[in-house]
PDB file of C-alpha atoms in Angstrom:
ATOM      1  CA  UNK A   4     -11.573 -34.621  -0.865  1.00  0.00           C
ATOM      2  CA  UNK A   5     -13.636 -31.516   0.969  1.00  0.00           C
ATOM      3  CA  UNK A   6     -14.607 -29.135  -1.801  1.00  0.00           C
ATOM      4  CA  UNK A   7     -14.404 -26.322   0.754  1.00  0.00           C
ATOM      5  CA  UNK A   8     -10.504 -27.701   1.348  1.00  0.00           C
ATOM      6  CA  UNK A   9     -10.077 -27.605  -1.718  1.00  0.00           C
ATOM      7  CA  UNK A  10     -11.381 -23.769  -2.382  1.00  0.00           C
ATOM      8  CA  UNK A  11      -9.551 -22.853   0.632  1.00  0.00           C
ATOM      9  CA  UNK A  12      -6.148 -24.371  -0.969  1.00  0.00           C
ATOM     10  CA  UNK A  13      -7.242 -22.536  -4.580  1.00  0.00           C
ATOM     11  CA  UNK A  14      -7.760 -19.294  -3.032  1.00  0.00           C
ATOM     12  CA  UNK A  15      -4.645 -19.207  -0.670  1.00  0.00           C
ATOM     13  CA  UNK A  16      -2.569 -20.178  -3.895  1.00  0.00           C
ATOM     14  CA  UNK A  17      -3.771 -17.502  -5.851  1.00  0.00           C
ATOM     15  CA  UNK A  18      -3.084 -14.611  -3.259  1.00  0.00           C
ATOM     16  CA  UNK A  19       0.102 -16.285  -3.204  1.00  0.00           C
ATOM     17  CA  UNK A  20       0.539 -16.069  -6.855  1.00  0.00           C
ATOM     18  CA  UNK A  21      -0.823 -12.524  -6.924  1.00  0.00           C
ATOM     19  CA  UNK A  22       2.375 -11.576  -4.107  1.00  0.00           C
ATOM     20  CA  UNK A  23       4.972 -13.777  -6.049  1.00  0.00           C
ATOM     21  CA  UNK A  24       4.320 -12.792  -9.486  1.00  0.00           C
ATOM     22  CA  UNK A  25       4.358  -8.493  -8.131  1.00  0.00           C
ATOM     23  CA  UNK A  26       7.706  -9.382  -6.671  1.00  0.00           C
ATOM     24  CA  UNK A  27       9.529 -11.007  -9.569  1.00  0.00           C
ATOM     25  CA  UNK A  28       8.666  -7.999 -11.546  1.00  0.00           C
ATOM     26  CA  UNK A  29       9.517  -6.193  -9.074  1.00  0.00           C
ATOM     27  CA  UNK A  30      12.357  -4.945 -10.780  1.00  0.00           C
ATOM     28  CA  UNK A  31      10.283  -2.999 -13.384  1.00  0.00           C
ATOM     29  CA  UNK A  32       8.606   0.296 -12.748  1.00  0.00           C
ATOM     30  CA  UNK A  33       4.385  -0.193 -12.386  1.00  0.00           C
ATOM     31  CA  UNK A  34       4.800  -3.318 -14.895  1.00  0.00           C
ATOM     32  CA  UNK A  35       2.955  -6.074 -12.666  1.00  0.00           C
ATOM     33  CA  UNK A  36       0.819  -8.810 -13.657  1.00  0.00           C
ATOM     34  CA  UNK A  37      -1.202  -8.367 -10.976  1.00  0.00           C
ATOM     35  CA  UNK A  38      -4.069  -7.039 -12.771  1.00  0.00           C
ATOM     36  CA  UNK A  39      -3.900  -9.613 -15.586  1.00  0.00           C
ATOM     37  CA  UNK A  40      -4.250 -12.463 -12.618  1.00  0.00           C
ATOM     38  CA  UNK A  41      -6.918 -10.599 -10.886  1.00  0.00           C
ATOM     39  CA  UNK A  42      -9.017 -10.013 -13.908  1.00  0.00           C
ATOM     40  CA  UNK A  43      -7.866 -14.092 -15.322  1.00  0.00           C
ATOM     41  CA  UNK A  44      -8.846 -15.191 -11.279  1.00  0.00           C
ATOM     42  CA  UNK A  45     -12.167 -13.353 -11.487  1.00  0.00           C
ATOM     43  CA  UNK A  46     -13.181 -14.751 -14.880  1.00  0.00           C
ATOM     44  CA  UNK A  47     -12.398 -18.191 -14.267  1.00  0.00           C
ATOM     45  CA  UNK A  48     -12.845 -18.699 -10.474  1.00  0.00           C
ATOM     46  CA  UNK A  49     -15.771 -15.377  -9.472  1.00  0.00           C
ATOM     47  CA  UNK A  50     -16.052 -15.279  -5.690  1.00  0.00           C
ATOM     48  CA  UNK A  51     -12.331 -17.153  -4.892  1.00  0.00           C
ATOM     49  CA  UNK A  52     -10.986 -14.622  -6.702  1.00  0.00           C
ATOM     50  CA  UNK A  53     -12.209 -12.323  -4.317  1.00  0.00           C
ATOM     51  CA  UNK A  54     -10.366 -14.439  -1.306  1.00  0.00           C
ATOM     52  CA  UNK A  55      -7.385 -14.604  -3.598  1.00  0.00           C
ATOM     53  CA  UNK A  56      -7.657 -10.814  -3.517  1.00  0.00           C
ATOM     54  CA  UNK A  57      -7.718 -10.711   0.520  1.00  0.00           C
ATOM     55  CA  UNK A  58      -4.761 -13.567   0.632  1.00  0.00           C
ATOM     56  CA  UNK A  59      -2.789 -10.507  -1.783  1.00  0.00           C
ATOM     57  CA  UNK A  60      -3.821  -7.851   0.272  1.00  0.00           C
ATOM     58  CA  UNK A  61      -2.667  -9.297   3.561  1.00  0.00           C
ATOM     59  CA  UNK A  62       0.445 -10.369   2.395  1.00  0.00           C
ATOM     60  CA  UNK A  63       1.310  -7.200   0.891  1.00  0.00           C
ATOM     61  CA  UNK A  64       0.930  -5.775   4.563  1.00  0.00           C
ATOM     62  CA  UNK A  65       2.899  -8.270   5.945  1.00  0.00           C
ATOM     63  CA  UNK A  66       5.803  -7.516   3.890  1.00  0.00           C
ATOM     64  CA  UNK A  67       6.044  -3.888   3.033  1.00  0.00           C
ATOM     65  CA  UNK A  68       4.081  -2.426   6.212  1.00  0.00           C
ATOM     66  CA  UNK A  69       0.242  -1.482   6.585  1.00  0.00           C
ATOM     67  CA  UNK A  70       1.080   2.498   5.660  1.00  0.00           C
ATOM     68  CA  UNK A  71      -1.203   4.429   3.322  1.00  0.00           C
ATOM     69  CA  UNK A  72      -0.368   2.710   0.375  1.00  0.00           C
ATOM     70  CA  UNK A  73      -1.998  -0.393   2.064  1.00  0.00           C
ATOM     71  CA  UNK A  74      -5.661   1.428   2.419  1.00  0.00           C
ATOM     72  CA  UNK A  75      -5.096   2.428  -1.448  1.00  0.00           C
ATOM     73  CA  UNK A  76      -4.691  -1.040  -2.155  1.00  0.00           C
ATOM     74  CA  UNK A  77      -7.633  -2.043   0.247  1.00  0.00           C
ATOM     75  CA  UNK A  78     -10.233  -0.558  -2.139  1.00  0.00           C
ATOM     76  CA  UNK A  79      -7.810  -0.476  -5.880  1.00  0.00           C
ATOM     77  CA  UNK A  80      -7.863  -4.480  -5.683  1.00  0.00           C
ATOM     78  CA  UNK A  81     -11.540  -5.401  -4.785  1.00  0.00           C
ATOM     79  CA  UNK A  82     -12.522  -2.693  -7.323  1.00  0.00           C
ATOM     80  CA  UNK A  83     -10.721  -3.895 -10.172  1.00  0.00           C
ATOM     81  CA  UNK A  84     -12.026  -7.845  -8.865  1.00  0.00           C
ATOM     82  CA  UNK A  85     -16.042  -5.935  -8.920  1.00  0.00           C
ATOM     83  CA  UNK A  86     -15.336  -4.230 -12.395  1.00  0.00           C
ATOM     84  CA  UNK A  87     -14.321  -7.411 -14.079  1.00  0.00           C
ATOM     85  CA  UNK A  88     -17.126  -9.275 -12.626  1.00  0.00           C
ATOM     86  CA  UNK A  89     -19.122  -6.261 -13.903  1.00  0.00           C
ATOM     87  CA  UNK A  90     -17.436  -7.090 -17.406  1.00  0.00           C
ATOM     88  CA  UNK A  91     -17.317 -10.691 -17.407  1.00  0.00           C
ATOM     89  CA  UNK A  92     -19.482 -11.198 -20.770  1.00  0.00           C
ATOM     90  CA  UNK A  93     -16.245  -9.658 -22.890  1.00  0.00           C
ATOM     91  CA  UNK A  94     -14.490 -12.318 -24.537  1.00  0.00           C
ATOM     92  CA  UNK A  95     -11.827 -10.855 -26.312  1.00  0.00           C
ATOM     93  CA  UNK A  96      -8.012 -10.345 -24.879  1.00  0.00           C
ATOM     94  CA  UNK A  97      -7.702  -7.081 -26.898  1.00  0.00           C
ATOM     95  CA  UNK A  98     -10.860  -5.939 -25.223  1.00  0.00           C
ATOM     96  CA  UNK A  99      -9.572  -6.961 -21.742  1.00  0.00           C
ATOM     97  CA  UNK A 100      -6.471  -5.456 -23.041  1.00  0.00           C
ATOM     98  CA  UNK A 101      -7.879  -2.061 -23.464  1.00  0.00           C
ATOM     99  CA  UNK A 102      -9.508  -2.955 -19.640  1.00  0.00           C
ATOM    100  CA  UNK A 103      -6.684  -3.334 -17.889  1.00  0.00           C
ATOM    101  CA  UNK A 104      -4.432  -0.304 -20.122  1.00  0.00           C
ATOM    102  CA  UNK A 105      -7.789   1.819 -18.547  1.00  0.00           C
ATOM    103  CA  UNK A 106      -7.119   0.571 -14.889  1.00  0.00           C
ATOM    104  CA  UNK A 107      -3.426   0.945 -14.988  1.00  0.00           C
ATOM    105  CA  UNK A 108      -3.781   4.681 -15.942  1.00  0.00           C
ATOM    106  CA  UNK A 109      -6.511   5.165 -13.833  1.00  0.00           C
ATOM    107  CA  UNK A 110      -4.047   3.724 -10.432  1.00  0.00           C
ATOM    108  CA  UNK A 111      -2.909   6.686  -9.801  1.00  0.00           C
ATOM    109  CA  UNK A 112      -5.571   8.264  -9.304  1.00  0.00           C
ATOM    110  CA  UNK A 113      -7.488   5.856  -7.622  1.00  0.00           C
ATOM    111  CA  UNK A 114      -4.400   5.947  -5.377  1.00  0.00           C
ATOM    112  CA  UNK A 115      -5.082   9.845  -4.644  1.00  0.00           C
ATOM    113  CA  UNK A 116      -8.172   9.332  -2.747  1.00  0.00           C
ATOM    114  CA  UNK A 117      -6.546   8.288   0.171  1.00  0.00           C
ATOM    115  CA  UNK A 118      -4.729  11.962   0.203  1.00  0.00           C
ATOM    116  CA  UNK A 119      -7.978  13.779   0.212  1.00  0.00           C
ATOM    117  CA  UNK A 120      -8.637  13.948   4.231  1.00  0.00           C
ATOM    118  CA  UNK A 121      -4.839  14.568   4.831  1.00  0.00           C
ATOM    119  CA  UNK A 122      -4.327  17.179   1.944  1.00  0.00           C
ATOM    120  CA  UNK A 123      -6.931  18.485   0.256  1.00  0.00           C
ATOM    121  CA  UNK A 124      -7.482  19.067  -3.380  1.00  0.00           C
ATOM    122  CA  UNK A 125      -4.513  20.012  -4.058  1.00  0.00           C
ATOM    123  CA  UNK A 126      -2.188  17.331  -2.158  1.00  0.00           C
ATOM    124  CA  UNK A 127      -4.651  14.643  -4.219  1.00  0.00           C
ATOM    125  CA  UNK A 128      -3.326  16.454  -7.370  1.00  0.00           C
ATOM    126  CA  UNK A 129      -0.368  16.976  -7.031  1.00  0.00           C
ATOM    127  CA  UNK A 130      -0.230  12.881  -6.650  1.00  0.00           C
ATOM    128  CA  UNK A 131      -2.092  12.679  -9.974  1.00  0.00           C
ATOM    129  CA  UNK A 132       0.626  15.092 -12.033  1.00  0.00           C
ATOM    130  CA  UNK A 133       3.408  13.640 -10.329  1.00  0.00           C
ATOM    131  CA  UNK A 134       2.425  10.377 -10.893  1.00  0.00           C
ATOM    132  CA  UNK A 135       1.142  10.156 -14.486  1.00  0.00           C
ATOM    133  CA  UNK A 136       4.430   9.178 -16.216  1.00  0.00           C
ATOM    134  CA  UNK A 137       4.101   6.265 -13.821  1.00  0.00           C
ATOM    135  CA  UNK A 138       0.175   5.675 -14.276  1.00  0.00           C
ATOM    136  CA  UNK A 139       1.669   5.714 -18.341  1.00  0.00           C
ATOM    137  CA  UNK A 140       3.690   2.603 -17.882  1.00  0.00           C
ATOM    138  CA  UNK A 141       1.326   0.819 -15.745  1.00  0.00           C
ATOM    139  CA  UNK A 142      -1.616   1.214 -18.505  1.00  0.00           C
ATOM    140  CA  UNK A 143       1.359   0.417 -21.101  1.00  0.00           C
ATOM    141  CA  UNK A 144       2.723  -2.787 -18.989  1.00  0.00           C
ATOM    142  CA  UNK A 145      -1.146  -3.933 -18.285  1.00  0.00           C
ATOM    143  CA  UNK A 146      -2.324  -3.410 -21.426  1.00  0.00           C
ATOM    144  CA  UNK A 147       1.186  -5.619 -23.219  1.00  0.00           C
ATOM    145  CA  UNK A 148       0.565  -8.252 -20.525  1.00  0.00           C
ATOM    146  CA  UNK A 149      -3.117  -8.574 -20.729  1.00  0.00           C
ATOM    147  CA  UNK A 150      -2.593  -8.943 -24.788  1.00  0.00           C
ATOM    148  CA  UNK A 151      -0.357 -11.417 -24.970  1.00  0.00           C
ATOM    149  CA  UNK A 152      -0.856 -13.543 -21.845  1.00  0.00           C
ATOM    150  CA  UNK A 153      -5.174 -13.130 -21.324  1.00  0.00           C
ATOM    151  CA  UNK A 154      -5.688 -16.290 -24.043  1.00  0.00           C
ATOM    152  CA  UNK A 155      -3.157 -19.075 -23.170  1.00  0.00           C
ATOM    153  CA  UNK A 156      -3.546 -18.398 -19.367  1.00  0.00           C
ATOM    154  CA  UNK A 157      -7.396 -18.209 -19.705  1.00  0.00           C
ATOM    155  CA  UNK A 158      -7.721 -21.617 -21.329  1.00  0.00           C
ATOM    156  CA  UNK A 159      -5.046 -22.984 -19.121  1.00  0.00           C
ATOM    157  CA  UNK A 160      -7.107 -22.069 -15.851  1.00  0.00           C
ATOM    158  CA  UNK A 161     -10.613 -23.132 -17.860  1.00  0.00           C
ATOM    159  CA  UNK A 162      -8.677 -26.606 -18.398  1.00  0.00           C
ATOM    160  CA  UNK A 163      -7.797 -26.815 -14.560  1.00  0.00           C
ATOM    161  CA  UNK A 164     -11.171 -25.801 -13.569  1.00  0.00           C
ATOM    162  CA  UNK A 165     -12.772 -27.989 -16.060  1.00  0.00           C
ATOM    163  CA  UNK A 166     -10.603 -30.537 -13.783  1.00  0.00           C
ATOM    164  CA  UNK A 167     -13.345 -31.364 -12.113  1.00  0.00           C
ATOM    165  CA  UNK A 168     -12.203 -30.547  -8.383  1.00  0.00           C
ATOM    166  CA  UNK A 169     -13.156 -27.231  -8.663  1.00  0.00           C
ATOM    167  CA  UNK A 170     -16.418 -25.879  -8.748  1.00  0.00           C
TER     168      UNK A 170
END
């Protein structure tokens, strides 16, 4: 089989997996495992992840509208992708635990920027303030998820890499 079918497939399965896995959490306030994929995608898969990324971001548009909160999410995702690339040497779940508890209380803010033109300083802060009990259970939620789930999902995407189809 094509190798560059085959990366198309992976990639369009993960920004699948990115949408379906936000939406069965759905349920719970800022507690996705979005960022745990993302980080596990980038680790395992570098560049795909990156298309797995656009696959998410497009289908996130698709179903909830291409508002403001999309061009948050059109530099939040590809940054988090480039910081775990940055950070690809750590090894250990509680340190990509700590990672992703970082990133979840740092959403929020990262979320702000887009309010800057339209508000000012002070529209981008109020965001922050109102949001921070919010940006608290995301860090909380990422940094449970990323403990518990990093190891047996990282060496059950090494194992399906190690596959041999994938390269």
């Amino acid at each position: 089989m094509d190798k560059r079918l085959v990366r198309l497939c992976l990639t369009a399965m993960m920004g699948v997996l990115l949408t379906v896995s936000k939406e069965v959490m759905a349920f719970l306030p800022n507690f996705e495992p979005v960022t745990l994929l993302t980080v596990l995608f980038t680790l395992c898969f570098g560049p795909l992840a990156l298309g797995a990324v656009a696959v998410f971001l497009l289908l996130e548009g698709l179903l909830y509208g291409f508002g403001s909160w999309w061009v948050m999410y059109l530099y939040i995702w590809p940054l988090l992708w480039c910081l775990t690339w940055l950070f690809r040497r750590m090894d250990r779940a509680w340190q990509w635990a700590v990672f992703a508890g970082f990133y979840g209380l740092c959403f929020g803010t990262l979320c702000s920027f887009t309010y800057l033109p339209v508000g000012g300083v002070r529209m981008m802060l109020a965001w922050i303030w109102s949001g921070l009990p919010f940006d608290l259970m995301h860090a909380g939620g990422n940094f449970l998820l990323m403990l518990v789930l990093y190891s047996p999902l990282r060496k059950a995407l090494e194992k399906i890499k190690a596959a041999g189809t994938i390269g």
